[in-house]
C-alpha positions as a Python dict, from the first residue, in 0.01 Angstrom:
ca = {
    (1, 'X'): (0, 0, 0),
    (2, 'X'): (311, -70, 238),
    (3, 'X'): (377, -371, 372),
    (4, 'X'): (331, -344, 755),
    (5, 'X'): (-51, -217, 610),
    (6, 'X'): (-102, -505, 409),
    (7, 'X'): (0, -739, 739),
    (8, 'X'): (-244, -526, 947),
    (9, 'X'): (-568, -738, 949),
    (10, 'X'): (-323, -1102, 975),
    (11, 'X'): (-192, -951, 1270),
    (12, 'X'): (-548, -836, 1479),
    (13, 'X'): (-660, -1205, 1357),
    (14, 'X'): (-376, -1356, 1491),
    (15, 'X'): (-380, -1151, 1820),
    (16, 'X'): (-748, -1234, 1874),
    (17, 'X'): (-691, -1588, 1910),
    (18, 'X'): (-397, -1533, 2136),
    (19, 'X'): (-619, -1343, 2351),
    (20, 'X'): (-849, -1660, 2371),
    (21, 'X'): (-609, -1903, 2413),
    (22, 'X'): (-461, -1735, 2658),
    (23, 'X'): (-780, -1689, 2892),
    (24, 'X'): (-809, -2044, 2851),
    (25, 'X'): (-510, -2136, 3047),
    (26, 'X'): (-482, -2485, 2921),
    (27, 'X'): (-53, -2584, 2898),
    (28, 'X'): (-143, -2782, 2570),
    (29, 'X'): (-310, -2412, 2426),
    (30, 'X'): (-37, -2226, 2567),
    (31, 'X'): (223, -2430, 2412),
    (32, 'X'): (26, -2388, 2072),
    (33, 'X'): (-18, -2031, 2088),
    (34, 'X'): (369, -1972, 2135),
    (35, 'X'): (418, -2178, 1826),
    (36, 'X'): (142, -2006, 1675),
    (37, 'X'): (356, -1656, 1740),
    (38, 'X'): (694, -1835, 1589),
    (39, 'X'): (584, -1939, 1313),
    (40, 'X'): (397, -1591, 1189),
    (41, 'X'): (667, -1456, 1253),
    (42, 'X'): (882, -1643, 1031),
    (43, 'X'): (636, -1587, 746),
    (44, 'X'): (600, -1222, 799),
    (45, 'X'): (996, -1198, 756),
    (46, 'X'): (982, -1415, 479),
    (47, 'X'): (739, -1190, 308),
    (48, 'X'): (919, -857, 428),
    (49, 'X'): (1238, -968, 251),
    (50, 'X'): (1061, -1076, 0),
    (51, 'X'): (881, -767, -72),
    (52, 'X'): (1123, -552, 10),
    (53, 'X'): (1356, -703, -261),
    (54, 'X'): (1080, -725, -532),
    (55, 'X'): (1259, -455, -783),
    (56, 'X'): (1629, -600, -748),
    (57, 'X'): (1784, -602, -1075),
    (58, 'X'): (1862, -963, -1246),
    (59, 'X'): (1972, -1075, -1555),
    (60, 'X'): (1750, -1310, -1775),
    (61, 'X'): (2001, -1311, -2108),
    (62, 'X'): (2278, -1461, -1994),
    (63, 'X'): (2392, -1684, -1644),
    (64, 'X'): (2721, -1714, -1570),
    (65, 'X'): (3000, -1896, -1767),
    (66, 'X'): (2812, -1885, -2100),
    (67, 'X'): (2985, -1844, -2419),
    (68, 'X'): (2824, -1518, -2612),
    (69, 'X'): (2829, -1396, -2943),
    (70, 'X'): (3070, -1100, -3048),
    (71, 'X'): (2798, -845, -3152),
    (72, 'X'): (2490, -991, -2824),
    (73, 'X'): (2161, -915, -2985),
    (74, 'X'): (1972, -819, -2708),
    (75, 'X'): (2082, -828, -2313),
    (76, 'X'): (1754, -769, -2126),
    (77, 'X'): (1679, -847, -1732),
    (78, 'X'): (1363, -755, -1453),
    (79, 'X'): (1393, -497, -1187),
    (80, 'X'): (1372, -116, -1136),
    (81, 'X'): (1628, 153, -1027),
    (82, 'X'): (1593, 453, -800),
    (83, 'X'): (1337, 709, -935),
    (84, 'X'): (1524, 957, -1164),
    (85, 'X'): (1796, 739, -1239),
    (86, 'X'): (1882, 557, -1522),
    (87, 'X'): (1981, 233, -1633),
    (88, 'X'): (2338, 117, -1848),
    (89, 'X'): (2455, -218, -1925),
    (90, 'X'): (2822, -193, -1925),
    (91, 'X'): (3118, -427, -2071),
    (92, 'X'): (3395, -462, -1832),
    (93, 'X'): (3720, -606, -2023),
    (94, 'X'): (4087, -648, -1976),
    (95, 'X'): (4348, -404, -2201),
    (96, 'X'): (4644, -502, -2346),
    (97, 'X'): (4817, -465, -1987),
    (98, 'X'): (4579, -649, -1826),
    (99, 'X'): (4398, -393, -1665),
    (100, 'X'): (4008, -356, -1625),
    (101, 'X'): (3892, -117, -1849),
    (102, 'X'): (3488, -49, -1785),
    (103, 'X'): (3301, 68, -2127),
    (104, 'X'): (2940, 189, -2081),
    (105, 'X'): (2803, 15, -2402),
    (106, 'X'): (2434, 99, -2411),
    (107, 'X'): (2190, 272, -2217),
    (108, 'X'): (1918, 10, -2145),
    (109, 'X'): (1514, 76, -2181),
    (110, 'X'): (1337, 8, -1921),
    (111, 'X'): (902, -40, -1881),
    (112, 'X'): (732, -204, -1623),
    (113, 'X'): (986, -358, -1419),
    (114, 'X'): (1179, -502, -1730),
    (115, 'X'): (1458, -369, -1902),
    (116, 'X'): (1646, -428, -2262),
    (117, 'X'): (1939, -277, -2458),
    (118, 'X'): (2057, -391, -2771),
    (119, 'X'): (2350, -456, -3043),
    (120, 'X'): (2623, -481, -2735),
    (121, 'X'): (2962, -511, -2882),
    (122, 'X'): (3212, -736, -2714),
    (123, 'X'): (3523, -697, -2917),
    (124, 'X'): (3640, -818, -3287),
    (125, 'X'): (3799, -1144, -3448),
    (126, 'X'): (4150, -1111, -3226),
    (127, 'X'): (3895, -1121, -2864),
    (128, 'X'): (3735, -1466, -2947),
    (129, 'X'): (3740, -1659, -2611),
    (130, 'X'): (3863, -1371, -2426),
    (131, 'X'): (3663, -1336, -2062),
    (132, 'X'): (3408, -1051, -1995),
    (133, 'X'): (3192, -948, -1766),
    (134, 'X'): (2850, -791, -1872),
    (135, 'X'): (2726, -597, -1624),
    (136, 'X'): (2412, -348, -1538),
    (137, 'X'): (2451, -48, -1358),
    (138, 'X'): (2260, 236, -1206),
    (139, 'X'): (2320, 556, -1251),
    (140, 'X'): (2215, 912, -1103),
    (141, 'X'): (2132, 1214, -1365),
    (142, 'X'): (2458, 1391, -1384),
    (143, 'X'): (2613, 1037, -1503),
    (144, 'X'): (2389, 990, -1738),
    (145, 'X'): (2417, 1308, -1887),
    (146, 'X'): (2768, 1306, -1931),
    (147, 'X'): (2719, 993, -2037),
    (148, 'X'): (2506, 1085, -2335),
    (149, 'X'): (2728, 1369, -2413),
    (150, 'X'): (3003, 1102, -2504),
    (151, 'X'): (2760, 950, -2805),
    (152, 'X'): (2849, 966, -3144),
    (153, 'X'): (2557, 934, -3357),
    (154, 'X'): (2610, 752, -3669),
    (155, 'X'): (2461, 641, -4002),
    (156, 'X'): (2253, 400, -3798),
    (157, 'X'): (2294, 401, -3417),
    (158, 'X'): (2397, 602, -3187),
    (159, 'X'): (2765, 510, -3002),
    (160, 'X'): (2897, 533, -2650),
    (161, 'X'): (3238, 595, -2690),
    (162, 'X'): (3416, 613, -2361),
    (163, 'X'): (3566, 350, -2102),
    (164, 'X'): (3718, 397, -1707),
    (165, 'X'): (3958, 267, -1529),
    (166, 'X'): (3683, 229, -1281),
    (167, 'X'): (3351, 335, -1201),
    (168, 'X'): (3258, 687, -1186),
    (169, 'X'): (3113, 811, -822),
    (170, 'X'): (2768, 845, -962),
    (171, 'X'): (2749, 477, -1147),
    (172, 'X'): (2674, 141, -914),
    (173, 'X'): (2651, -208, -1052),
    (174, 'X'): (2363, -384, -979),
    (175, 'X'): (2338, -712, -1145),
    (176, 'X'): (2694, -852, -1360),
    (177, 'X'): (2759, -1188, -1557),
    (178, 'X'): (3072, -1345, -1586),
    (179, 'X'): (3080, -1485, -1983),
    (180, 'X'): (3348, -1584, -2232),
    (181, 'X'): (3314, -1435, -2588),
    (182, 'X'): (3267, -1727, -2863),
    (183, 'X'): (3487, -1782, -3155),
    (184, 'X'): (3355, -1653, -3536),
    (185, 'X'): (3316, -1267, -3618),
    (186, 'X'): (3007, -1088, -3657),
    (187, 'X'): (3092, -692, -3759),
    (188, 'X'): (2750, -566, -3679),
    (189, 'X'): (2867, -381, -3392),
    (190, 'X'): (3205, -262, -3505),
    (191, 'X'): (3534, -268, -3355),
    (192, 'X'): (3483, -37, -3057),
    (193, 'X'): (3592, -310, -2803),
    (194, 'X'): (3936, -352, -3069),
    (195, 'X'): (3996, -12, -3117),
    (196, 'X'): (3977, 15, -2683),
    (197, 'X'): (4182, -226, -2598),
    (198, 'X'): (4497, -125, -2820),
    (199, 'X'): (4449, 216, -2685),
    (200, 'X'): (4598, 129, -2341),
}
């Protein structure tokens, strides 16, 4: 049900004791029924933005400025893209120029309004306390597909394996944390980050 339908009956309540306050003609009534009409307004906007915002994408992992491991467990997050789309969490670094390079690490699964990817590599023993950004980002079906086409499946997981300069037309970022990546080495995840970052 829409919103405006779900206001309906508030707003026939409401109008029927406007109606009667109004045919009573009393300045102290009068006076109440405009403040009456302010204030449901208010609340209907409130609930309008509220509702209309109820499947933006947030982050639950991670807030920003927090110090995360090199191989992140789990990233995970509520909300819900467009139908047909898809959702990626993406690792957005600086190369060995100090350029952004923008890695789509692992397409995220998404049920229910939640979503969750795993094993997300942020670089090897030589990154520790280097700045990242850990971002989620929609995109349409022709993304994703080339997207997948860029996997290399492996003994044990499958692996993006590409990084842009900057985002391609059909990819937009939706939620992003700012994070630092903590000292120690954990080679779960490989060196994919490494191997990026001397590459340019």
């Amino acid at each position: 049900m829409g919103f405006w339908t779900s206001q309906r009956q508030s707003w026939q309540a409401l109008g029927g004791h406007v109606a009667r306050w109004w045919r009573n003609g009393s300045p102290v009534v009068l006076i109440g029924c405009l403040c009456a009409i302010v204030g449901a307004g208010a609340i209907v906007v409130h609930e309008y933005n509220r509702w209309a915002h109820k499947d933006d994408v947030t982050i639950s992992t991670y807030k920003n400025g927090d110090e995360i491991p090199r191989c992140v467990p789990s990233f995970n997050g509520k909300g819900k893209v467009k139908p047909h789309h898809q959702m990626w969490v993406v690792v957005e670094y600086l190369d060995t120029e100090g350029h952004t390079r923008i890695r789509f690490a692992r397409r995220a699964k998404m049920s229910e309004g939640t979503w969750i990817a795993h094993r997300i590599d942020v670089g090897g023993a030589g990154q520790q306390l280097s700045p990242y950004t850990l971002a989620v980002v929609e995109v349409d079906e022709a993304t994703d597909a080339a997207l997948n086409s860029t996997v290399v499946k492996t003994a044990h997981r499958d692996v993006p394996q590409v990084s842009y300069a900057k985002y391609p037309s059909g990819a937009h970022r939706v939620a992003h944390v700012s994070v630092t990546r903590r000292s120690g080495n954990d080679p779960k995840c490989g060196d994919l980050v490494q191997q990026d970052r001397t590459k340019h």
